[in-house]
Each structure stands twice: as structure tokens, then as C-alpha cells.
PDB file of C-alpha atoms in Angstrom:
ATOM      1  CA  MET A1091       0.000   0.000   0.000  1.00  0.00           C
ATOM      2  CA  ARG A1092       1.168   3.518  -0.803  1.00  0.00           C
ATOM      3  CA  LEU A1093       1.011   6.302   1.798  1.00  0.00           C
ATOM      4  CA  LEU A1094       1.681  10.032   1.568  1.00  0.00           C
ATOM      5  CA  VAL A1095       3.265  11.755   4.579  1.00  0.00           C
ATOM      6  CA  VAL A1096       3.007  15.559   4.727  1.00  0.00           C
ATOM      7  CA  GLU A1097       5.357  16.812   7.445  1.00  0.00           C
ATOM      8  CA  ASP A1098       7.782  19.750   7.395  1.00  0.00           C
ATOM      9  CA  GLU A1099       9.913  18.764  10.409  1.00  0.00           C
ATOM     10  CA  PRO A1100      12.758  16.632   8.956  1.00  0.00           C
ATOM     11  CA  LYS A1101      13.367  14.504  12.057  1.00  0.00           C
ATOM     12  CA  LEU A1102       9.687  13.746  12.591  1.00  0.00           C
ATOM     13  CA  ALA A1103       9.196  13.049   8.875  1.00  0.00           C
ATOM     14  CA  GLU A1104      12.081  10.573   8.970  1.00  0.00           C
ATOM     15  CA  PHE A1105      10.687   8.954  12.156  1.00  0.00           C
ATOM     16  CA  ILE A1106       7.292   8.452  10.513  1.00  0.00           C
ATOM     17  CA  HIS A1107       8.818   7.313   7.216  1.00  0.00           C
ATOM     18  CA  ARG A1108      11.047   4.744   8.915  1.00  0.00           C
ATOM     19  CA  GLY A1109       8.216   3.339  11.049  1.00  0.00           C
ATOM     20  CA  LEU A1110       5.880   2.931   8.086  1.00  0.00           C
ATOM     21  CA  VAL A1111       8.499   1.477   5.740  1.00  0.00           C
ATOM     22  CA  GLU A1112       9.422  -1.118   8.366  1.00  0.00           C
ATOM     23  CA  GLU A1113       5.803  -2.272   8.153  1.00  0.00           C
ATOM     24  CA  THR A1114       6.262  -2.736   4.366  1.00  0.00           C
ATOM     25  CA  PHE A1115       4.310   0.367   3.287  1.00  0.00           C
ATOM     26  CA  THR A1116       5.494   2.374   0.308  1.00  0.00           C
ATOM     27  CA  VAL A1117       5.853   5.932   1.606  1.00  0.00           C
ATOM     28  CA  ASP A1118       6.251   9.289  -0.133  1.00  0.00           C
ATOM     29  CA  VAL A1119       7.182  12.325   1.993  1.00  0.00           C
ATOM     30  CA  VAL A1120       6.537  15.972   1.113  1.00  0.00           C
ATOM     31  CA  ARG A1121       7.241  19.090   3.194  1.00  0.00           C
ATOM     32  CA  ASN A1122       4.410  21.473   2.305  1.00  0.00           C
ATOM     33  CA  GLY A1123       0.766  21.685   1.327  1.00  0.00           C
ATOM     34  CA  GLU A1124       1.307  22.616  -2.311  1.00  0.00           C
ATOM     35  CA  ASP A1125       3.438  19.535  -2.956  1.00  0.00           C
ATOM     36  CA  ALA A1126       0.925  17.403  -1.075  1.00  0.00           C
ATOM     37  CA  LEU A1127      -1.929  18.471  -3.349  1.00  0.00           C
ATOM     38  CA  ASP A1128       0.210  17.942  -6.438  1.00  0.00           C
ATOM     39  CA  ARG A1129       1.178  14.402  -5.367  1.00  0.00           C
ATOM     40  CA  ALA A1130      -2.378  13.505  -4.346  1.00  0.00           C
ATOM     41  CA  ALA A1131      -3.703  14.646  -7.720  1.00  0.00           C
ATOM     42  CA  ARG A1132      -1.196  12.477  -9.625  1.00  0.00           C
ATOM     43  CA  THR A1133      -1.011   9.377  -7.396  1.00  0.00           C
ATOM     44  CA  ALA A1134      -3.689   7.090  -5.958  1.00  0.00           C
ATOM     45  CA  TYR A1135      -2.695   6.878  -2.297  1.00  0.00           C
ATOM     46  CA  ASP A1136      -4.294   4.524   0.187  1.00  0.00           C
ATOM     47  CA  LEU A1137      -3.875   6.972   3.083  1.00  0.00           C
ATOM     48  CA  VAL A1138      -2.501  10.450   3.802  1.00  0.00           C
ATOM     49  CA  VAL A1139      -0.718  11.349   7.056  1.00  0.00           C
ATOM     50  CA  LEU A1140      -1.088  15.129   7.298  1.00  0.00           C
ATOM     51  CA  ASP A1141       0.493  17.566   9.733  1.00  0.00           C
ATOM     52  CA  LEU A1142      -1.719  20.570  10.494  1.00  0.00           C
ATOM     53  CA  MET A1143       1.089  23.050  11.155  1.00  0.00           C
ATOM     54  CA  LEU A1144       2.689  23.424   7.731  1.00  0.00           C
ATOM     55  CA  PRO A1145       4.476  26.443   6.225  1.00  0.00           C
ATOM     56  CA  GLY A1146       2.332  28.470   3.837  1.00  0.00           C
ATOM     57  CA  MET A1147      -0.753  26.347   3.202  1.00  0.00           C
ATOM     58  CA  ASP A1148      -1.667  24.722   6.525  1.00  0.00           C
ATOM     59  CA  GLY A1149      -3.139  21.266   6.955  1.00  0.00           C
ATOM     60  CA  TYR A1150      -6.725  22.498   7.212  1.00  0.00           C
ATOM     61  CA  ARG A1151      -6.469  24.137   3.768  1.00  0.00           C
ATOM     62  CA  VAL A1152      -4.850  21.025   2.320  1.00  0.00           C
ATOM     63  CA  LEU A1153      -7.659  18.888   3.723  1.00  0.00           C
ATOM     64  CA  ARG A1154     -10.368  21.197   2.375  1.00  0.00           C
ATOM     65  CA  SER A1155      -8.740  21.200  -1.049  1.00  0.00           C
ATOM     66  CA  LEU A1156      -8.455  17.403  -1.148  1.00  0.00           C
ATOM     67  CA  ARG A1157     -12.135  16.954  -0.357  1.00  0.00           C
ATOM     68  CA  ALA A1158     -13.185  19.752  -2.738  1.00  0.00           C
ATOM     69  CA  GLU A1159     -11.347  17.958  -5.528  1.00  0.00           C
ATOM     70  CA  GLY A1160     -13.234  14.742  -4.797  1.00  0.00           C
ATOM     71  CA  ILE A1161     -10.252  12.922  -3.272  1.00  0.00           C
ATOM     72  CA  ASP A1162     -11.758  10.749  -0.523  1.00  0.00           C
ATOM     73  CA  THR A1163      -8.523   9.034   0.541  1.00  0.00           C
ATOM     74  CA  PRO A1164      -8.501   8.483   4.323  1.00  0.00           C
ATOM     75  CA  VAL A1165      -6.594  11.252   6.117  1.00  0.00           C
ATOM     76  CA  LEU A1166      -4.890  10.891   9.498  1.00  0.00           C
ATOM     77  CA  ILE A1167      -4.002  14.315  10.868  1.00  0.00           C
ATOM     78  CA  LEU A1168      -1.044  15.056  13.131  1.00  0.00           C
ATOM     79  CA  THR A1169      -1.540  17.880  15.574  1.00  0.00           C
ATOM     80  CA  ALA A1170       0.269  19.424  18.510  1.00  0.00           C
ATOM     81  CA  ARG A1171      -3.039  21.014  19.457  1.00  0.00           C
ATOM     82  CA  GLY A1172      -4.908  19.198  22.178  1.00  0.00           C
ATOM     83  CA  GLU A1173      -7.990  21.398  22.200  1.00  0.00           C
ATOM     84  CA  GLU A1174     -11.237  19.682  21.296  1.00  0.00           C
ATOM     85  CA  SER A1175     -12.198  22.571  19.009  1.00  0.00           C
ATOM     86  CA  ASP A1176      -9.097  21.970  16.857  1.00  0.00           C
ATOM     87  CA  LYS A1177      -9.963  18.298  16.504  1.00  0.00           C
ATOM     88  CA  VAL A1178     -13.577  19.080  15.657  1.00  0.00           C
ATOM     89  CA  MET A1179     -12.400  21.493  12.957  1.00  0.00           C
ATOM     90  CA  GLY A1180     -10.252  18.746  11.470  1.00  0.00           C
ATOM     91  CA  PHE A1181     -13.188  16.333  11.352  1.00  0.00           C
ATOM     92  CA  ARG A1182     -15.431  18.982   9.808  1.00  0.00           C
ATOM     93  CA  HIS A1183     -12.904  19.490   7.018  1.00  0.00           C
ATOM     94  CA  GLY A1184     -12.927  15.758   6.263  1.00  0.00           C
ATOM     95  CA  ALA A1185     -10.281  14.151   8.499  1.00  0.00           C
ATOM     96  CA  ASP A1186     -10.808  10.527   9.481  1.00  0.00           C
ATOM     97  CA  ASP A1187      -8.709  10.348  12.641  1.00  0.00           C
ATOM     98  CA  TYR A1188      -5.909  12.201  14.402  1.00  0.00           C
ATOM     99  CA  VAL A1189      -2.787  11.662  16.478  1.00  0.00           C
ATOM    100  CA  THR A1190      -1.688  14.268  19.000  1.00  0.00           C
ATOM    101  CA  LYS A1191       2.039  15.033  19.226  1.00  0.00           C
ATOM    102  CA  PRO A1192       4.143  13.662  20.757  1.00  0.00           C
ATOM    103  CA  PHE A1193       3.188  10.130  19.739  1.00  0.00           C
ATOM    104  CA  GLY A1194       4.870   6.743  19.496  1.00  0.00           C
ATOM    105  CA  VAL A1195       5.291   4.658  16.396  1.00  0.00           C
ATOM    106  CA  LEU A1196       3.017   1.908  17.733  1.00  0.00           C
ATOM    107  CA  GLU A1197       0.119   4.322  18.195  1.00  0.00           C
ATOM    108  CA  LEU A1198       0.683   5.755  14.723  1.00  0.00           C
ATOM    109  CA  LEU A1199       0.729   2.298  13.150  1.00  0.00           C
ATOM    110  CA  ALA A1200      -2.422   1.280  15.025  1.00  0.00           C
ATOM    111  CA  ARG A1201      -4.294   4.311  13.696  1.00  0.00           C
ATOM    112  CA  VAL A1202      -3.007   3.784  10.148  1.00  0.00           C
ATOM    113  CA  GLU A1203      -3.971   0.107  10.151  1.00  0.00           C
ATOM    114  CA  ALA A1204      -7.436   0.858  11.553  1.00  0.00           C
ATOM    115  CA  LEU A1205      -8.119   3.392   8.803  1.00  0.00           C
ATOM    116  CA  LEU A1206      -6.887   1.018   6.110  1.00  0.00           C
ATOM    117  CA  ARG A1207      -9.083  -1.790   7.471  1.00  0.00           C
ATOM    118  CA  ARG A1208     -12.142   0.422   7.182  1.00  0.00           C
ATOM    119  CA  ALA A1209     -11.196   1.431   3.652  1.00  0.00           C
ATOM    120  CA  ARG A1210     -10.935  -2.247   2.645  1.00  0.00           C
ATOM    121  CA  ARG A1211     -14.351  -3.192   3.965  1.00  0.00           C
ATOM    122  CA  ASP A1212     -16.792  -4.457   1.379  1.00  0.00           C
ATOM    123  CA  ALA A1213     -19.498  -1.817   1.072  1.00  0.00           C
ATOM    124  CA  PRO A1214     -22.594  -4.042   0.538  1.00  0.00           C
ATOM    125  CA  ALA A1215     -22.614  -5.825   3.892  1.00  0.00           C
ATOM    126  CA  ASN A1216     -25.691  -7.957   3.372  1.00  0.00           C
ATOM    127  CA  GLY A1217     -26.950  -7.478  -0.180  1.00  0.00           C
ATOM    128  CA  ARG A1218     -29.531  -4.824   0.696  1.00  0.00           C
ATOM    129  CA  VAL A1219     -29.453  -1.877  -1.660  1.00  0.00           C
ATOM    130  CA  ALA A1220     -31.073   0.740   0.593  1.00  0.00           C
ATOM    131  CA  GLU A1221     -32.080   0.909   4.239  1.00  0.00           C
ATOM    132  CA  ARG A1222     -34.043   3.609   5.994  1.00  0.00           C
ATOM    133  CA  PHE A1223     -34.854   5.165   9.336  1.00  0.00           C
ATOM    134  CA  GLY A1224     -36.923   8.305   9.652  1.00  0.00           C
ATOM    135  CA  GLU A1225     -36.039  10.619   6.760  1.00  0.00           C
ATOM    136  CA  ILE A1226     -32.627   8.959   6.327  1.00  0.00           C
ATOM    137  CA  THR A1227     -31.682   6.497   3.576  1.00  0.00           C
ATOM    138  CA  ILE A1228     -28.444   4.497   3.626  1.00  0.00           C
ATOM    139  CA  GLU A1229     -27.151   3.042   0.361  1.00  0.00           C
ATOM    140  CA  ARG A1230     -24.323   0.733   1.341  1.00  0.00           C
ATOM    141  CA  ALA A1231     -23.185  -0.182  -2.158  1.00  0.00           C
ATOM    142  CA  SER A1232     -22.316   3.443  -2.910  1.00  0.00           C
ATOM    143  CA  ARG A1233     -21.706   4.519   0.723  1.00  0.00           C
ATOM    144  CA  LEU A1234     -24.323   7.231   0.269  1.00  0.00           C
ATOM    145  CA  VAL A1235     -26.505   8.718   2.982  1.00  0.00           C
ATOM    146  CA  LEU A1236     -29.522  10.796   2.013  1.00  0.00           C
ATOM    147  CA  ARG A1237     -31.874  12.930   4.063  1.00  0.00           C
ATOM    148  CA  GLU A1238     -35.264  13.414   2.444  1.00  0.00           C
ATOM    149  CA  GLY A1239     -33.657  12.511  -0.883  1.00  0.00           C
ATOM    150  CA  GLU A1240     -30.745  14.965  -0.563  1.00  0.00           C
ATOM    151  CA  THR A1241     -27.205  13.623  -0.240  1.00  0.00           C
ATOM    152  CA  VAL A1242     -25.603  14.194   3.166  1.00  0.00           C
ATOM    153  CA  SER A1243     -21.825  14.628   3.137  1.00  0.00           C
ATOM    154  CA  LEU A1244     -20.390  12.331   5.801  1.00  0.00           C
ATOM    155  CA  ALA A1245     -16.725  11.780   6.515  1.00  0.00           C
ATOM    156  CA  PRO A1246     -15.723   8.093   6.315  1.00  0.00           C
ATOM    157  CA  LEU A1247     -15.562   7.788  10.104  1.00  0.00           C
ATOM    158  CA  GLU A1248     -19.011   9.352  10.462  1.00  0.00           C
ATOM    159  CA  TYR A1249     -20.418   6.871   7.954  1.00  0.00           C
ATOM    160  CA  ASP A1250     -18.839   3.915   9.769  1.00  0.00           C
ATOM    161  CA  LEU A1251     -20.154   5.176  13.100  1.00  0.00           C
ATOM    162  CA  LEU A1252     -23.651   5.503  11.662  1.00  0.00           C
ATOM    163  CA  LEU A1253     -23.539   1.912  10.390  1.00  0.00           C
ATOM    164  CA  ALA A1254     -22.242   0.654  13.735  1.00  0.00           C
ATOM    165  CA  LEU A1255     -25.295   2.162  15.428  1.00  0.00           C
ATOM    166  CA  PHE A1256     -27.762   1.222  12.689  1.00  0.00           C
ATOM    167  CA  ASP A1257     -26.706  -2.440  12.561  1.00  0.00           C
ATOM    168  CA  ARG A1258     -27.424  -2.868  16.266  1.00  0.00           C
ATOM    169  CA  ARG A1259     -31.139  -2.401  15.524  1.00  0.00           C
ATOM    170  CA  GLY A1260     -31.792  -0.245  18.565  1.00  0.00           C
ATOM    171  CA  ALA A1261     -29.418  -1.992  20.975  1.00  0.00           C
ATOM    172  CA  VAL A1262     -27.078   0.168  23.021  1.00  0.00           C
ATOM    173  CA  ALA A1263     -23.471   0.615  21.911  1.00  0.00           C
ATOM    174  CA  THR A1264     -20.985   1.661  24.575  1.00  0.00           C
ATOM    175  CA  ARG A1265     -18.286   4.208  23.762  1.00  0.00           C
ATOM    176  CA  HIS A1266     -15.719   1.467  24.235  1.00  0.00           C
ATOM    177  CA  ASP A1267     -17.526  -0.761  21.711  1.00  0.00           C
ATOM    178  CA  LEU A1268     -17.681   2.032  19.158  1.00  0.00           C
ATOM    179  CA  LEU A1269     -14.038   3.016  19.595  1.00  0.00           C
ATOM    180  CA  ARG A1270     -12.956  -0.588  19.112  1.00  0.00           C
ATOM    181  CA  GLU A1271     -15.288  -1.257  16.175  1.00  0.00           C
ATOM    182  CA  VAL A1272     -15.004   2.038  14.277  1.00  0.00           C
ATOM    183  CA  TRP A1273     -11.568   3.367  15.266  1.00  0.00           C
ATOM    184  CA  GLY A1274      -9.843   0.090  16.000  1.00  0.00           C
ATOM    185  CA  HIS A1275      -8.259   1.084  19.298  1.00  0.00           C
ATOM    186  CA  GLN A1276      -9.070   1.093  22.997  1.00  0.00           C
ATOM    187  CA  ALA A1277     -11.224   3.703  24.714  1.00  0.00           C
ATOM    188  CA  ALA A1278      -8.317   5.025  26.812  1.00  0.00           C
ATOM    189  CA  VAL A1279      -6.384   6.193  23.745  1.00  0.00           C
ATOM    190  CA  VAL A1280      -8.560   9.219  22.887  1.00  0.00           C
ATOM    191  CA  SER A1281     -11.265  10.661  25.101  1.00  0.00           C
ATOM    192  CA  ARG A1282     -14.507  12.118  23.762  1.00  0.00           C
ATOM    193  CA  THR A1283     -13.770  10.982  20.209  1.00  0.00           C
ATOM    194  CA  VAL A1284     -17.113   9.175  19.961  1.00  0.00           C
ATOM    195  CA  ASP A1285     -19.015  12.100  21.508  1.00  0.00           C
ATOM    196  CA  THR A1286     -17.474  14.521  19.004  1.00  0.00           C
ATOM    197  CA  HIS A1287     -18.523  12.397  16.034  1.00  0.00           C
ATOM    198  CA  ILE A1288     -21.994  11.793  17.437  1.00  0.00           C
ATOM    199  CA  LEU A1289     -22.425  15.570  17.703  1.00  0.00           C
ATOM    200  CA  GLU A1290     -21.484  15.943  14.031  1.00  0.00           C
ATOM    201  CA  LEU A1291     -23.831  13.141  12.965  1.00  0.00           C
ATOM    202  CA  ARG A1292     -26.716  14.769  14.799  1.00  0.00           C
ATOM    203  CA  LYS A1293     -26.013  18.117  13.132  1.00  0.00           C
ATOM    204  CA  LYS A1294     -26.177  16.457   9.723  1.00  0.00           C
ATOM    205  CA  LEU A1295     -29.015  13.984  10.233  1.00  0.00           C
ATOM    206  CA  GLU A1296     -31.361  15.266  12.945  1.00  0.00           C
ATOM    207  CA  ARG A1297     -33.994  17.953  12.402  1.00  0.00           C
ATOM    208  CA  ASP A1298     -33.171  19.354  15.840  1.00  0.00           C
ATOM    209  CA  PRO A1299     -29.672  18.232  16.940  1.00  0.00           C
ATOM    210  CA  ALA A1300     -30.291  19.556  20.460  1.00  0.00           C
ATOM    211  CA  ARG A1301     -33.304  17.246  20.791  1.00  0.00           C
ATOM    212  CA  PRO A1302     -32.449  14.216  18.645  1.00  0.00           C
ATOM    213  CA  ARG A1303     -35.141  11.732  17.683  1.00  0.00           C
ATOM    214  CA  HIS A1304     -32.886   8.996  16.318  1.00  0.00           C
ATOM    215  CA  ILE A1305     -29.305   9.155  17.634  1.00  0.00           C
ATOM    216  CA  LEU A1306     -29.951   8.932  21.354  1.00  0.00           C
ATOM    217  CA  THR A1307     -27.676   9.125  24.379  1.00  0.00           C
ATOM    218  CA  VAL A1308     -27.927   6.349  26.937  1.00  0.00           C
ATOM    219  CA  ARG A1309     -26.767   7.972  30.173  1.00  0.00           C
ATOM    220  CA  LYS A1310     -23.450   6.679  31.559  1.00  0.00           C
ATOM    221  CA  THR A1311     -23.333   3.992  28.847  1.00  0.00           C
ATOM    222  CA  GLY A1312     -23.187   5.132  25.235  1.00  0.00           C
ATOM    223  CA  TYR A1313     -25.574   5.573  22.335  1.00  0.00           C
ATOM    224  CA  ARG A1314     -28.307   3.836  20.388  1.00  0.00           C
ATOM    225  CA  LEU A1315     -30.152   4.512  17.164  1.00  0.00           C
ATOM    226  CA  GLN A1316     -33.930   4.648  17.354  1.00  0.00           C
ATOM    227  CA  ALA A1317     -35.611   4.130  14.003  1.00  0.00           C
TER     228      ALA A1317
END
């Protein structure tokens, strides 16, 4: 598999490159946003590792440009910012997961492998073309979600989270279950990741996100989807 690493710090770029190559990935490294967009336009990458703090064009602008150009390659963002608002902004621009600096190679590899597993999943899970709840339609074969017939733009992680809830048919999913199933790592790794994505799903799918009808919180436990 071929990965693109966008990181301007030479030592960190080499650290990431070495760790990924040792796991048999083919890795290209660029130092700025302009080169990242050029490479992504010319090469079909399986995943992009993107630093947010880049010279000139920052990671947010790179991410927006990738998605605007229809490039839906999974993106793992690297950030020294620990604030929840920074992470939310990354997800809103189309990121699939993030690692907060400083990080170890094992954590990085776990996140990369989890994203690649999701990307390899067969879309039609059970042969059904379309499934519905409320005003929402899910078309697994094309990974489309529609609300009252209009396409809803979901990031890959948001789509996977929606399916994880939908496939439980109303049963409760704990945060730990969702982190393991959707993100592929343990709940202690990143706090409030599930809550942040649930908030975004509600904004996109619920008529009134403050008083959701479908994506419900189960106090002290997790979430469930009520059709």
C-alpha cells in the first residue's frame, strides 16, 4: 500500500517514514501543502498522514482542497493542538482520525492500520441496496446517505459510526464498543472521540440536533439509534 506523509519537520518526517516502511508500506514524503496536493492529484494513495502546522498552506487548507477535488482518501491528521475545538475542525474538514504530538510509532501504526481496514471493507454488507430510518436512507453499495432525498456529506468515520449504530437495531453501543469497532483502538487512547462524532452526525441527520429523535444518548453507557 502507498502512503503520503506531509510533514515539514525533517526529524519527525524521517521517524514516521522509517516506522511505516518497516511495516512494508510504500511511503512518499513531502514538506508542504502545495506539494501534497500535487502528489495527491497524480497518485492514488491509500492513506494520507497530514500535519496541520505546515508552512504556507496549513493542513486544514490542504484537507479542504483534497475533499473539494473529490479525493476521498482516508486522512490521518497530526496535531500538537490538544484542544477539542481543533480536533472538531479537522473532522469537519474531512479528516478521518488524528494523532496528537508527541506520539509513538506503535500508536501511529495502530491508527493507520485501523483506517486502512475500514477502507478495505466491502461496502454491501448484506446485499440490501437501501435501508431507511426516519427521513434517512443508507445506500451501502455506494456509501451514500440521504436525508429526504438529498445527499448528506459524511466523513468516512461518520459513515462507519452511523452503520455501527444502525446495525445494532436499537441496541445500546458503549463508547468502548464504538471506539474498538469504528476506530480500531481502545477507549483510553482518545477521550470524547465518539461524543465529538456523534455531535457531528446529529447536526447532519437530525432535524433538531439539540433534541435528537434517532441518535440517542444512553446515560453513563453510550448511544443507540432509534428508528
